[in-house]
Tab-separated table of C-alpha atoms in Angstrom:
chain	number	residue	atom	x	y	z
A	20	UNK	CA	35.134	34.765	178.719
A	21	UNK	CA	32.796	33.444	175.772
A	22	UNK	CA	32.598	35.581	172.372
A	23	UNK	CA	29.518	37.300	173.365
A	24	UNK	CA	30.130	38.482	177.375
A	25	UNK	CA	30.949	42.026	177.803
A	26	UNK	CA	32.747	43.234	180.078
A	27	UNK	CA	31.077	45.184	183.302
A	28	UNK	CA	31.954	48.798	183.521
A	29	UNK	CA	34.058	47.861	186.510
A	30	UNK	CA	36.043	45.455	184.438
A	31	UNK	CA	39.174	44.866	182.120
A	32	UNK	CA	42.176	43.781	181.344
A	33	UNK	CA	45.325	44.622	183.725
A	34	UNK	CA	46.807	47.880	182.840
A	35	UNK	CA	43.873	49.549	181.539
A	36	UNK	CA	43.896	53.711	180.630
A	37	UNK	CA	41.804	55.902	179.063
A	38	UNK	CA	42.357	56.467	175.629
A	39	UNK	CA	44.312	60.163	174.396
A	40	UNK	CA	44.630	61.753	171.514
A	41	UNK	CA	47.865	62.942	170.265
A	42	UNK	CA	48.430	66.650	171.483
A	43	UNK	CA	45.268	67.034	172.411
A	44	UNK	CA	43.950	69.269	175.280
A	45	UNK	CA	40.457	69.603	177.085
A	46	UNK	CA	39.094	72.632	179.517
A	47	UNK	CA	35.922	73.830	180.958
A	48	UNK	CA	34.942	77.598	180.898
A	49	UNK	CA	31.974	78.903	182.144
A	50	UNK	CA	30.572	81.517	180.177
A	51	UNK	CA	30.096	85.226	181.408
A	52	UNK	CA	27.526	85.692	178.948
A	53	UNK	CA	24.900	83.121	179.478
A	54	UNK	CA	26.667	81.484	182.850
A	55	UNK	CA	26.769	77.881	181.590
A	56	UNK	CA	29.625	75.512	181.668
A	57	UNK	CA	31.395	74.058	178.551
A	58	UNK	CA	34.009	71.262	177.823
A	59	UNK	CA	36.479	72.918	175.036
A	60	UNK	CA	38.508	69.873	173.262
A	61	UNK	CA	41.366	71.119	171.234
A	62	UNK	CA	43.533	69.213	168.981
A	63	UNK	CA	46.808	71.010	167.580
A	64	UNK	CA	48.617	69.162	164.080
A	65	UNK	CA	51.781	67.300	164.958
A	66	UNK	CA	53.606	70.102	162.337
A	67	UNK	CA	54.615	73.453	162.890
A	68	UNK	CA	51.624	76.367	161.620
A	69	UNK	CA	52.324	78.490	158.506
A	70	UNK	CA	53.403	81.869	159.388
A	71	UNK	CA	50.111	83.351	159.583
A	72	UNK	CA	49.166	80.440	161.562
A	73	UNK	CA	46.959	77.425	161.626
A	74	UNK	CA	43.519	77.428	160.308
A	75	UNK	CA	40.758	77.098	162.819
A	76	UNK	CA	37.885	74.206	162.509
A	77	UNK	CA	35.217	74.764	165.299
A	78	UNK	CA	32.694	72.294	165.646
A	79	UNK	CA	30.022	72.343	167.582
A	80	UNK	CA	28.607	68.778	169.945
A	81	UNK	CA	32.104	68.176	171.032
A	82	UNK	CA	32.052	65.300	173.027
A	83	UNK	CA	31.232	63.103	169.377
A	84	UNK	CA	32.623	65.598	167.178
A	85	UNK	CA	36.285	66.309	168.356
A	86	UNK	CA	37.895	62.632	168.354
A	87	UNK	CA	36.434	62.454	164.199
A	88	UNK	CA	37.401	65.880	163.452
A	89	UNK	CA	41.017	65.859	165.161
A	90	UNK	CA	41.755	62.678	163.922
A	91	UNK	CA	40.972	63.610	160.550
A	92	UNK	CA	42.189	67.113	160.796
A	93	UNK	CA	45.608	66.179	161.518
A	94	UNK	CA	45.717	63.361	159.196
A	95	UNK	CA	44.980	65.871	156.310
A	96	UNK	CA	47.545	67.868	157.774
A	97	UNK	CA	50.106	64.955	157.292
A	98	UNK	CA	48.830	64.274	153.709
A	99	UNK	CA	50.425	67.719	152.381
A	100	UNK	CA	46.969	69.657	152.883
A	101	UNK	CA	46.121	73.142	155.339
A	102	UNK	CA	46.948	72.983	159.089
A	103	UNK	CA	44.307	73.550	161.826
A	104	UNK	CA	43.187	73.570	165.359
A	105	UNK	CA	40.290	71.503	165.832
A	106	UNK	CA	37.796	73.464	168.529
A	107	UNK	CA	35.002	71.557	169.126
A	108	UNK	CA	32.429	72.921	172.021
A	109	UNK	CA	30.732	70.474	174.575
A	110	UNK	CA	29.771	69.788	177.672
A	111	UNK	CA	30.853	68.645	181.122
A	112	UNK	CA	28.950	65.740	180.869
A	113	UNK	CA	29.122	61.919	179.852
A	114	UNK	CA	25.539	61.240	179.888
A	115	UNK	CA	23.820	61.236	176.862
A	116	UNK	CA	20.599	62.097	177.719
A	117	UNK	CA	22.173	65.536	179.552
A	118	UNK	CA	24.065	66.170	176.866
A	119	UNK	CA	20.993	65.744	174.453
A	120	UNK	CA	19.001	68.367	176.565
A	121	UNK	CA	22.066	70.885	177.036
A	122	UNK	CA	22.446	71.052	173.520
A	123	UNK	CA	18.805	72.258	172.226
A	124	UNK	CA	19.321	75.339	174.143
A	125	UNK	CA	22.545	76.109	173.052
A	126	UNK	CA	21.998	75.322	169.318
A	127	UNK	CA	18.383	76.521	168.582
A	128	UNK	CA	17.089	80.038	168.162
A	129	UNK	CA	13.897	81.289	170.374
A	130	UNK	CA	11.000	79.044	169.631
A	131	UNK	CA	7.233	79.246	170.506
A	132	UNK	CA	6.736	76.350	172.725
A	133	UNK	CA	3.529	75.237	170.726
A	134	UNK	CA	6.252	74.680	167.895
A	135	UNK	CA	8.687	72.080	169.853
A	136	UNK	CA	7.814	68.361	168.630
A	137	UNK	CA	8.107	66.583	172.032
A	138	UNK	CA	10.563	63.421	172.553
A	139	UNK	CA	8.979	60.275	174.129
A	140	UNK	CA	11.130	59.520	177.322
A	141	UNK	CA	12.536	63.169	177.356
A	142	UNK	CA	11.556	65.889	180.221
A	143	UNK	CA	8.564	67.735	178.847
A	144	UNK	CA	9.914	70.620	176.545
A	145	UNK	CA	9.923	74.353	178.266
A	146	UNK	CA	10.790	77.815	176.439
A	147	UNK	CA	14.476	78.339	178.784
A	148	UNK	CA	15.144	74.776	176.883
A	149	UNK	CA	15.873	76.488	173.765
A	150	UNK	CA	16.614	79.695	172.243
A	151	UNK	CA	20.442	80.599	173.048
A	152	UNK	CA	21.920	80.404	169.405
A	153	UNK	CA	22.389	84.232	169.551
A	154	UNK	CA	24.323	83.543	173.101
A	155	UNK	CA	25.989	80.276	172.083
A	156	UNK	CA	27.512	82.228	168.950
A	157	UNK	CA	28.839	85.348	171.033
A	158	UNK	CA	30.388	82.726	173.554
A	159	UNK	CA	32.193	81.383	170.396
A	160	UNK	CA	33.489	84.307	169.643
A	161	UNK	CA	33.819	86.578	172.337
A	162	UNK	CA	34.555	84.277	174.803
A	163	UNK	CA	36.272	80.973	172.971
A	164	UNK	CA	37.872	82.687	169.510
A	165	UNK	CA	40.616	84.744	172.553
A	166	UNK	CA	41.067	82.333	174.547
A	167	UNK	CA	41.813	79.851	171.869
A	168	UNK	CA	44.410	82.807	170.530
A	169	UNK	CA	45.801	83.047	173.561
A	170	UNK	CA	47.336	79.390	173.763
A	171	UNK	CA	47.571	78.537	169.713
A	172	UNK	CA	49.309	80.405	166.785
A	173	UNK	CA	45.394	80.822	164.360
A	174	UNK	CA	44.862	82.980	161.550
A	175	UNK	CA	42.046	84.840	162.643
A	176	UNK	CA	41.166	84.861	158.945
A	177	UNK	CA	40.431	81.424	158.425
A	178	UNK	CA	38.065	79.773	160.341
A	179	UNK	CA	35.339	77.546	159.893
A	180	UNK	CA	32.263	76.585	161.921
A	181	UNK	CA	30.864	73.125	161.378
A	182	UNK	CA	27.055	71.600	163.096
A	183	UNK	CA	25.706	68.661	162.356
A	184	UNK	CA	21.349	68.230	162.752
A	185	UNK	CA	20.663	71.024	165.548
A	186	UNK	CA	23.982	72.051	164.835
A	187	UNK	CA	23.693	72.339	161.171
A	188	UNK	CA	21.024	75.082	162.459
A	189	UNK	CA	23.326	77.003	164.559
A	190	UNK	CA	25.607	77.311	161.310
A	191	UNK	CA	22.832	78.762	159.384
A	192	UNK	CA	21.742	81.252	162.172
A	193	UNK	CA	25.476	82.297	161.941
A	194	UNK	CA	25.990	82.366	158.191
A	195	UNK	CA	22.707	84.351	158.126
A	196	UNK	CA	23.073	86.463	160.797
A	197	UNK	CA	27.111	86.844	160.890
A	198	UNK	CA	27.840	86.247	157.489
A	199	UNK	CA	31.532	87.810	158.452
A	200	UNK	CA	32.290	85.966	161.548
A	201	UNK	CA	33.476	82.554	159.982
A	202	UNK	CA	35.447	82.124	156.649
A	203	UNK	CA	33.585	78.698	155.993
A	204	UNK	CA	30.187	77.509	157.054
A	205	UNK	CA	29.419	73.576	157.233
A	206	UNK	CA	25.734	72.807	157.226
A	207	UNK	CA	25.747	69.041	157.597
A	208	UNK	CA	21.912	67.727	158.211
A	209	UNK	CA	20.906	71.111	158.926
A	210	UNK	CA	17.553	71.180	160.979
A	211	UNK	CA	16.060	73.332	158.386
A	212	UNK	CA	12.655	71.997	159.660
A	213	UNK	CA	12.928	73.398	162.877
A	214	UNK	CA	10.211	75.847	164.142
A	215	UNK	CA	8.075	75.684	160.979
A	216	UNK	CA	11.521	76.117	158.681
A	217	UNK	CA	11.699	79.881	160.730
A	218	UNK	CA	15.137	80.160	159.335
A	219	UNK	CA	14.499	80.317	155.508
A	220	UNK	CA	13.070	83.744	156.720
A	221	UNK	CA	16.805	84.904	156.906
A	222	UNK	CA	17.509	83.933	153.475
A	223	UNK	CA	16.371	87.036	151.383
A	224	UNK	CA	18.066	89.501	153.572
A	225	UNK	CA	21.572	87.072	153.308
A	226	UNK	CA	21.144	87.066	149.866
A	227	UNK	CA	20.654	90.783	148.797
A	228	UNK	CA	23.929	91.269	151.206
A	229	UNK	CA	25.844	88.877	149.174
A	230	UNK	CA	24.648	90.300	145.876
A	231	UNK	CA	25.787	93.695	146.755
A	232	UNK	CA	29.105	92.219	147.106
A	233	UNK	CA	28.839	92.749	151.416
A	234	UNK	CA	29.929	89.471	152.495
A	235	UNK	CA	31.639	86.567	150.668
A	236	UNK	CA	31.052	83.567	152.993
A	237	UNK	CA	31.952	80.415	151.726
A	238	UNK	CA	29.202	77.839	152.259
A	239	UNK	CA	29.055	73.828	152.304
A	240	UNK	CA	25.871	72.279	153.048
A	241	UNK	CA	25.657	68.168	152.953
A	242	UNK	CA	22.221	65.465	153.864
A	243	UNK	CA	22.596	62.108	153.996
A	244	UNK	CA	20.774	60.598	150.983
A	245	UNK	CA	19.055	58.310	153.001
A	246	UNK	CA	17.662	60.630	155.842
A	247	UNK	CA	13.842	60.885	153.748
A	248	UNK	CA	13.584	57.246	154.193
A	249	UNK	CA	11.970	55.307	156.928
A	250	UNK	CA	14.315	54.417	159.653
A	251	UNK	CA	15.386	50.483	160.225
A	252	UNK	CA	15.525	50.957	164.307
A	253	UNK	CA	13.182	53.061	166.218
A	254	UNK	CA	14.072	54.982	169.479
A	255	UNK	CA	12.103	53.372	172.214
A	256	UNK	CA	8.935	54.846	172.809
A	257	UNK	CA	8.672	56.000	169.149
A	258	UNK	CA	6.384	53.642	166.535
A	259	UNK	CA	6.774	53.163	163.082
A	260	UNK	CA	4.111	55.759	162.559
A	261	UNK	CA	5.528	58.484	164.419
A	262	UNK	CA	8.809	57.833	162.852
A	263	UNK	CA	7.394	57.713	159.184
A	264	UNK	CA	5.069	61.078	160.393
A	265	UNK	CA	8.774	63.137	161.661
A	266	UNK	CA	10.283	62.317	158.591
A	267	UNK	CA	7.486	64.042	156.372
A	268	UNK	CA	7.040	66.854	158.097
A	269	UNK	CA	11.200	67.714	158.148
A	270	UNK	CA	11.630	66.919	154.860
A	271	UNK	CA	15.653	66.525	155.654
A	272	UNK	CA	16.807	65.731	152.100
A	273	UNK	CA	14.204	68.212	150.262
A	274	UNK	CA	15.263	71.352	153.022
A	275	UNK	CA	19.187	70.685	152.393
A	276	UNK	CA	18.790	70.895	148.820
A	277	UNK	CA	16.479	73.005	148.085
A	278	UNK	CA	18.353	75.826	150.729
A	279	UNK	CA	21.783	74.514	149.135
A	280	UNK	CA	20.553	75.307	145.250
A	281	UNK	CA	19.436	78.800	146.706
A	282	UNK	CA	22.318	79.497	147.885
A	283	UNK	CA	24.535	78.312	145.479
A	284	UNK	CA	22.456	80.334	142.562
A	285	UNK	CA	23.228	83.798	144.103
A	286	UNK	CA	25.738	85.889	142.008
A	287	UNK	CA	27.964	87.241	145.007
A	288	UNK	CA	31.624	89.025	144.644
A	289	UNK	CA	34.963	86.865	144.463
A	290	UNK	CA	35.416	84.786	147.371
A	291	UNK	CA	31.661	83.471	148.284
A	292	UNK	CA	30.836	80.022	147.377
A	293	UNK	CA	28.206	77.687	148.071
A	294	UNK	CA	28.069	74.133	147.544
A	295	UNK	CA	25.533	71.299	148.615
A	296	UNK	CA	26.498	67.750	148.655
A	297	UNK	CA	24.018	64.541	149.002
A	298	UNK	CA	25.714	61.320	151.020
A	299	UNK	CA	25.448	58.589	149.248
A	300	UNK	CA	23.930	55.756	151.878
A	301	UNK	CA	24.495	57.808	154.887
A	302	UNK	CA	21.435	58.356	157.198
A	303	UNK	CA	21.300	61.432	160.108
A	304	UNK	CA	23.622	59.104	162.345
A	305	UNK	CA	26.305	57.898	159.747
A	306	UNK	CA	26.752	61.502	157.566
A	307	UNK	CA	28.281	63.087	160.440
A	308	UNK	CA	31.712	61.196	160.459
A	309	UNK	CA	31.500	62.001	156.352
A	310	UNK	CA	30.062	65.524	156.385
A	311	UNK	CA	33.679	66.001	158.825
A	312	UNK	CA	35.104	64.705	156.220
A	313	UNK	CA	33.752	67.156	153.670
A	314	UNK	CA	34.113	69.974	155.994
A	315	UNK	CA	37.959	69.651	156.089
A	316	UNK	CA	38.412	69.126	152.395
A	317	UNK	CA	36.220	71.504	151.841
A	318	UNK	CA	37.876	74.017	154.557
A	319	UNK	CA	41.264	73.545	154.138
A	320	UNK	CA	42.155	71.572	150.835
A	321	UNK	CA	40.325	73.761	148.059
């Protein structure tokens, strides 16, 4: 075989397994609460918890998420820092077109259709496509948060949600909207933009409970400094033009930090924190490996 073949999918070397992660675990549950099927990967440290047990790192698009968070979860675990259970949320799927369309659903709130930017090559866009964060966040804990209980030692008073892009969203519906739910919220390329930036209009409300001294959420929002420039490979279908038009209108790097100085500016009681953090060189793609990164020092190191 030259330097250059690949191998067809059929193919390889004799011997050949599927790759696993060191005492790590994956399930399906089906939801009672909106009926739809997830894939639950969970990663346990290779040490014995504390005696009020691990920490808890959900993250949400599991099937990329989980091998970069457990990996690096249990690796800080090792260096001397917090333990935790990686949870990261998915789907039974290995395609990833479905999982592209399962997620908006999941990780959006309800949106006008007249609002939802259209993807070349995609299904054209329909109002049951999106809308479920309210659902997707009860699932998580109603549902998930027990079960996960049930079969792991957790404190139930430190956890942590983590999204990246769509998913960054879902974290700020929850911060917003459940400022109590989650000890540490992880923003990473937060789709501020979505729906004509609908969810700054949860901001003043979050911030007059935090000022009373209601709710001390600790927050971490990160961008990736590059994500305002123009992108050096276009999705097919999509021209330079469209491309330079999307990144105008979402304003990635503006939304993060303007939000994240907002946030970080509000006088709330002991215990609530927000930070924002710019990437240096990372675009939407390459910040999430590094905004997991941040999310665990940030989680379970400070």
């Amino acid at each position: 075989m030259s330097a250059v073949e690949t191998l067809a999918p059929d193919e390889g070397p004799p011997g050949q397994g599927p790759v696993t992660l060191p005492r790590a675990v994956q399930f399906d549950m089906v939801s009672r609460l909106n009926g739809r099927a997830y894939r639950i990967f969970v990663a346990a440290p290779l040490l014995p918890p504390s005696p009020e047990g691990y920490a808890v790192i959900v993250t949400s698009d599991g099937n990329l998420s989980f091998p970069i968070a457990a990996q690096l979860a249990g690796m800080n675990a090792l260096g001397g820092g917090k333990k935790a259970v990686v949870v990261s949320v998915g789907y039974p799927s290995e395609n990833p077109l479905e999982l592209s369309l399962l997620r908006r659903r999941d990780l959006t709130p309800p949106t006008p259709l007249q609002n939802i930017q259209p993807v070349p090559g995609w299904p054209e866009p329909t109002e049951a496509d999106f809308g479920g964060a309210e659902d997707f966040y009860r699932f998580l804990v109603e549902e998930l948060r027990p079960a996960i209980a049930a079969g792991w030692q957790v404190d139930p008073a430190d956890q942590t949600l983590y999204g990246h892009s769509l998913g960054g969203l879902l974290t700020l519906h929850v911060l917003f909207a459940h400022p109590d739910s989650f000890r540490n919220f992880v923003a990473s390329s937060p789709s501020i933009w979505w729906n004509e930036r609908a969810i700054l209009a949860d901001v003043p409300a979050f911030a007059r409970r935090v000022e009373a001294g209601e709710v001390t959420p600790r927050v971490l929002i990160t961008i990736g400094a590059t994500e305002q420039e123009p992108p050096k490979a276009l999705p097919p279908g999509m021209t330079q033009e469209d491309a330079n038009q999307r990144i105008a209108q979402a304003r990635m790097v503006d939304n993060a930090a303007d939000l994240g100085g907002r946030l970080a500016a509000l006088k709330g009681a002991p215990g609530y924190e927000a930070r924002y953090r710019g990437l240096d060189e990372d675009d939407h793609s390459t910040s999430l490996g590094t905004s997991i990164a941040r999310a665990i020092s940030f989680a379970l190191r400070d």
